[in-house]
GROMACS .gro file of C-alpha atoms in nm:
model
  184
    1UNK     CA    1   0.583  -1.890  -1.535
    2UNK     CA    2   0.819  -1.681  -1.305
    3UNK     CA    3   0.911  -1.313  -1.444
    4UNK     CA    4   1.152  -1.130  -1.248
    5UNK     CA    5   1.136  -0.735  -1.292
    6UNK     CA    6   1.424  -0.706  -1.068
    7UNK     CA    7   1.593  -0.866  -0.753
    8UNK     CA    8   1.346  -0.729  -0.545
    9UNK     CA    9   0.982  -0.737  -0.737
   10UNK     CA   10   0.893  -1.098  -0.908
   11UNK     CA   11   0.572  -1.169  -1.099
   12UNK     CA   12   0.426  -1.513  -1.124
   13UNK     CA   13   0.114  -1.548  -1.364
   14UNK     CA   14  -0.145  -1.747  -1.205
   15UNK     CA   15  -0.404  -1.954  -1.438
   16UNK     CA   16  -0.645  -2.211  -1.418
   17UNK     CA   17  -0.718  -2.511  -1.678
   18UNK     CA   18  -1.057  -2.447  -1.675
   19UNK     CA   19  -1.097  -2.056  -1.638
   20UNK     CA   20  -1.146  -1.851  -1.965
   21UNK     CA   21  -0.977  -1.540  -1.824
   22UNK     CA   22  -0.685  -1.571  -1.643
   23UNK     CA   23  -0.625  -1.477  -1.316
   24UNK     CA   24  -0.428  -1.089  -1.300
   25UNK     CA   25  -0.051  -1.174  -1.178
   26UNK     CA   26   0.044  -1.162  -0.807
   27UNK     CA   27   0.348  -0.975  -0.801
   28UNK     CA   28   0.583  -1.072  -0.485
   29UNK     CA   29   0.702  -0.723  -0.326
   30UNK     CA   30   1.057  -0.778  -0.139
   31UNK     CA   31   1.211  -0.469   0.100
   32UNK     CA   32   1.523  -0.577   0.174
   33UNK     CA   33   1.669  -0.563   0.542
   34UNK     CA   34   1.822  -0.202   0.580
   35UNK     CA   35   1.597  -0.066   0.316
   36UNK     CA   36   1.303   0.149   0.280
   37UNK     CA   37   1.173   0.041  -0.058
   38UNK     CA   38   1.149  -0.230  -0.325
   39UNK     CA   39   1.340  -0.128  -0.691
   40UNK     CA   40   0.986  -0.094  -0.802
   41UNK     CA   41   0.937   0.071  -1.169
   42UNK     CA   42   0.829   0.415  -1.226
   43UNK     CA   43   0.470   0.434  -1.365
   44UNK     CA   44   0.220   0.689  -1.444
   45UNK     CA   45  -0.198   0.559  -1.355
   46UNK     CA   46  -0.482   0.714  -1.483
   47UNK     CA   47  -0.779   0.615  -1.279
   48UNK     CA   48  -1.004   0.738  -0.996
   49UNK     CA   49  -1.026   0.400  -0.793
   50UNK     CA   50  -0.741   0.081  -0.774
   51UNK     CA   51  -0.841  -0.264  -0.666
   52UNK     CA   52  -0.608  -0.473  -0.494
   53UNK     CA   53  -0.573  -0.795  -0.318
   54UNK     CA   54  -0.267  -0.789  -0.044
   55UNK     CA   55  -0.110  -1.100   0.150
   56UNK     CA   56   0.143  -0.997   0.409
   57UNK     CA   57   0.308  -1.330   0.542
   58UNK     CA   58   0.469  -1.347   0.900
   59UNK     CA   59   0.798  -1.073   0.787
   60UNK     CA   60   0.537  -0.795   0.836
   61UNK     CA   61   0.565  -0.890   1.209
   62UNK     CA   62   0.913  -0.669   1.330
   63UNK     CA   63   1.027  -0.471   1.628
   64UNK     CA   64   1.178  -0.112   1.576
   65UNK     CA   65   1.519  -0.054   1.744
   66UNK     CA   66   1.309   0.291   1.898
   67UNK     CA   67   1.065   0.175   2.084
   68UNK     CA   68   0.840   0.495   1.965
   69UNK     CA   69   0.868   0.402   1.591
   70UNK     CA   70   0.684   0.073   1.634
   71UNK     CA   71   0.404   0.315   1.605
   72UNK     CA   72   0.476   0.446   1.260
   73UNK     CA   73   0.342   0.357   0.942
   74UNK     CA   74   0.456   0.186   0.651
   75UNK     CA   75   0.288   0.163   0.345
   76UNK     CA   76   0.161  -0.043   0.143
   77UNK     CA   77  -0.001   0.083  -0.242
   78UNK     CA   78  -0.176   0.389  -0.357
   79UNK     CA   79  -0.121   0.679  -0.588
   80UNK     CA   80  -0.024   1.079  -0.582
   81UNK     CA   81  -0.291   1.327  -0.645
   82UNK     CA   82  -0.357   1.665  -0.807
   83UNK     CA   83  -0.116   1.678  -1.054
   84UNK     CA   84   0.169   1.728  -0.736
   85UNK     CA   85   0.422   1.527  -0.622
   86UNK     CA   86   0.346   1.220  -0.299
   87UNK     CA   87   0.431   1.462  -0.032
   88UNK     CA   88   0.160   1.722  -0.112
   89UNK     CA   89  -0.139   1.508  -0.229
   90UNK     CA   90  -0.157   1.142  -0.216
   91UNK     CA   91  -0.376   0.880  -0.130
   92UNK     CA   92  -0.270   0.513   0.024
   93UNK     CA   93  -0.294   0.257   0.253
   94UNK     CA   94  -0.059   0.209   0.499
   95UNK     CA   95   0.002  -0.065   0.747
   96UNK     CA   96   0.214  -0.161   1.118
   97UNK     CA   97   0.262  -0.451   1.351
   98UNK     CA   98   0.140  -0.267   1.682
   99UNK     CA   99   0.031  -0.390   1.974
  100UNK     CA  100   0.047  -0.784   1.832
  101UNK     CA  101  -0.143  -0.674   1.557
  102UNK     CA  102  -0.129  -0.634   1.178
  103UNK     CA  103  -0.314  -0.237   1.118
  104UNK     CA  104  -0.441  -0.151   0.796
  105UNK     CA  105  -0.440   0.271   0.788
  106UNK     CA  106  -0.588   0.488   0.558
  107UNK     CA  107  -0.298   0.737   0.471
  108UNK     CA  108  -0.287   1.117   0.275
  109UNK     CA  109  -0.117   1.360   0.214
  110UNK     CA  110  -0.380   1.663   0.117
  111UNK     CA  111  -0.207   2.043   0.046
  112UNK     CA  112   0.114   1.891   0.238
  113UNK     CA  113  -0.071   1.785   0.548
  114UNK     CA  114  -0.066   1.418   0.587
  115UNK     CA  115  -0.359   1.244   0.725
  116UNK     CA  116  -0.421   0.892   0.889
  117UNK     CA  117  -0.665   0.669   1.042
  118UNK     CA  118  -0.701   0.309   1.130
  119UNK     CA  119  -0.931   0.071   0.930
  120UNK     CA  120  -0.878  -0.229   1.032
  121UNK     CA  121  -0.673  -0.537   1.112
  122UNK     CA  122  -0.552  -0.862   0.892
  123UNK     CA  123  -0.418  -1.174   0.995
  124UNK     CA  124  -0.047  -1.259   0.816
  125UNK     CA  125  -0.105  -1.517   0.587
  126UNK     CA  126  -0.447  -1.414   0.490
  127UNK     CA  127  -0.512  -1.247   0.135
  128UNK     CA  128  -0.723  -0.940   0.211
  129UNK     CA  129  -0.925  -0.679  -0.061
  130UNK     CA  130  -0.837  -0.308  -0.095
  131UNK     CA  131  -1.006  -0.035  -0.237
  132UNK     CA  132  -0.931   0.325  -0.297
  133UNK     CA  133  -1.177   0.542  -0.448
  134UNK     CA  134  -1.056   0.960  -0.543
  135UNK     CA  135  -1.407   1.127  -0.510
  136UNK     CA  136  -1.445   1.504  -0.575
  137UNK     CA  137  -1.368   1.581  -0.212
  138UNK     CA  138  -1.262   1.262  -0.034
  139UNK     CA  139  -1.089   0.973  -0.061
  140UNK     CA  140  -1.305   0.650   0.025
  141UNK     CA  141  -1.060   0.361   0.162
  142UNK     CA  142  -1.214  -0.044   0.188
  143UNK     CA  143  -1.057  -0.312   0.315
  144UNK     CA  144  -1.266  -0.610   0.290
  145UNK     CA  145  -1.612  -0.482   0.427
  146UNK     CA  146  -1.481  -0.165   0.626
  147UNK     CA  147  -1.472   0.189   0.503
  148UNK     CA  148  -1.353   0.479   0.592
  149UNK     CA  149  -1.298   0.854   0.437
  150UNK     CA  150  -1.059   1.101   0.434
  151UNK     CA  151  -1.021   1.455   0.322
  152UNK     CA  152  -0.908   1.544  -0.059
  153UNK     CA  153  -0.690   1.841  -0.155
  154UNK     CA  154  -0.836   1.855  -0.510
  155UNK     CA  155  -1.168   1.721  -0.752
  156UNK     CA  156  -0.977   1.590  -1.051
  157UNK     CA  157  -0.662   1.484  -1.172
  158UNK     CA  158  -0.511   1.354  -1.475
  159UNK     CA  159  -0.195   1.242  -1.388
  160UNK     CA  160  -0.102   1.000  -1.083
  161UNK     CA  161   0.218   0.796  -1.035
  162UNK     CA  162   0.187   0.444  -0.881
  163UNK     CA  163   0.319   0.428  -0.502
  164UNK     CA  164   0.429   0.108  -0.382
  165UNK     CA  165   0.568  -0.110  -0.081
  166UNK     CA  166   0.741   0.135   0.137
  167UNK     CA  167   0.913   0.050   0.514
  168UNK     CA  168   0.950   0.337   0.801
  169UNK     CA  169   0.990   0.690   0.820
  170UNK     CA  170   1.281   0.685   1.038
  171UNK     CA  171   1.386   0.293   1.049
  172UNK     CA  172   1.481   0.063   0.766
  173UNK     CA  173   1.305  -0.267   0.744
  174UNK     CA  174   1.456  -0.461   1.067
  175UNK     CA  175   1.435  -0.810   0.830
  176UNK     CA  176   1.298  -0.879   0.459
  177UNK     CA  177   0.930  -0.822   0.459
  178UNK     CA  178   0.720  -0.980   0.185
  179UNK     CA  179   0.410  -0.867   0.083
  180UNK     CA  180   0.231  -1.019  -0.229
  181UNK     CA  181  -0.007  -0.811  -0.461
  182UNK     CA  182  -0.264  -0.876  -0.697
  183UNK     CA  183  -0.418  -0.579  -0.902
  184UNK     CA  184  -0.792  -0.652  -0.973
   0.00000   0.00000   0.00000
């Protein structure tokens, strides 16, 4: 079963025969060449933690045109924090081909200072699990079996907005660049 959300974000249920509980849907994330961002839908989360699985395939691999941006980071899922919007608090992971290699990144924004630090790296091709836990005064990132922490503006929240699949800070995405998501 294929649903299409819109021409950028497709959702294709995944079951087994034999499996009482479905698999939860991988939904296919699409920035377009000469975009920033998918047409991903606005939604408000309430949670302290989200559980992913991510698959990047081989259009995460890109050059900038500025030799200087290759170093900036994308991202790839999280959430805003304290009640404010992404720019002033905000948790998520981020990612960049740099130096022949796919970097996972821990990425904040806490009181309007953003924040960031290397986790790890994933092969393309390779499904990979993400967590993000909103402590009382830190945010705890995981990919696979590595942790990290980072600074938190606030203890509690009630409100968050989803933040999704997101190319550059001064670039556009160079080609398409697929990346497939699985909420857990």
């Amino acid at each position: 079963m294929l649903i299409t959300t819109s021409c950028e974000v497709e959702t294709t249920a995944i079951t087994e025969t034999d499996s009482p509980t479905p698999e939860p849907p991988v939904t296919t994330y699409t920035i377009k060449k000469g975009e920033h961002a998918t047409n991903s839908q606005f939604r408000f989360v309430q949670t302290s933690v989200i559980r992913f699985e991510a698959a990047f395939d081989s259009s995460a691999i890109y050059t900038t045109t500025i030799p200087n941006n290759q170093a900036d980071i994308n991202k790839l899922y999280g959430l805003s924090d304290c009640d404010t919007d992404h720019h002033t608090n905000s948790a998520r992971f981020g990612w960049r081909w740099y130096n022949n290699r796919l970097e996972i990144h821990a990425y904040t924004y806490s009181n309007k200072q953003r924040n960031t630090a290397y986790i790890t790296s994933v092969q393309p091709g390779q499904s990979n699990r993400y967590e993000l836990e909103m402590g009382e005064k830190e945010y705890t990132f995981k990919v696979n079996d590595r942790q990290i922490t980072l600074p938190r503006y606030c203890a509690t929240a009630t409100n968050h907005y989803q933040l999704y699949p997101y190319f550059g800070g001064d670039e556009t995405a160079p080609h398409d660049i697929i990346i497939k998501i699985r909420e857990l």
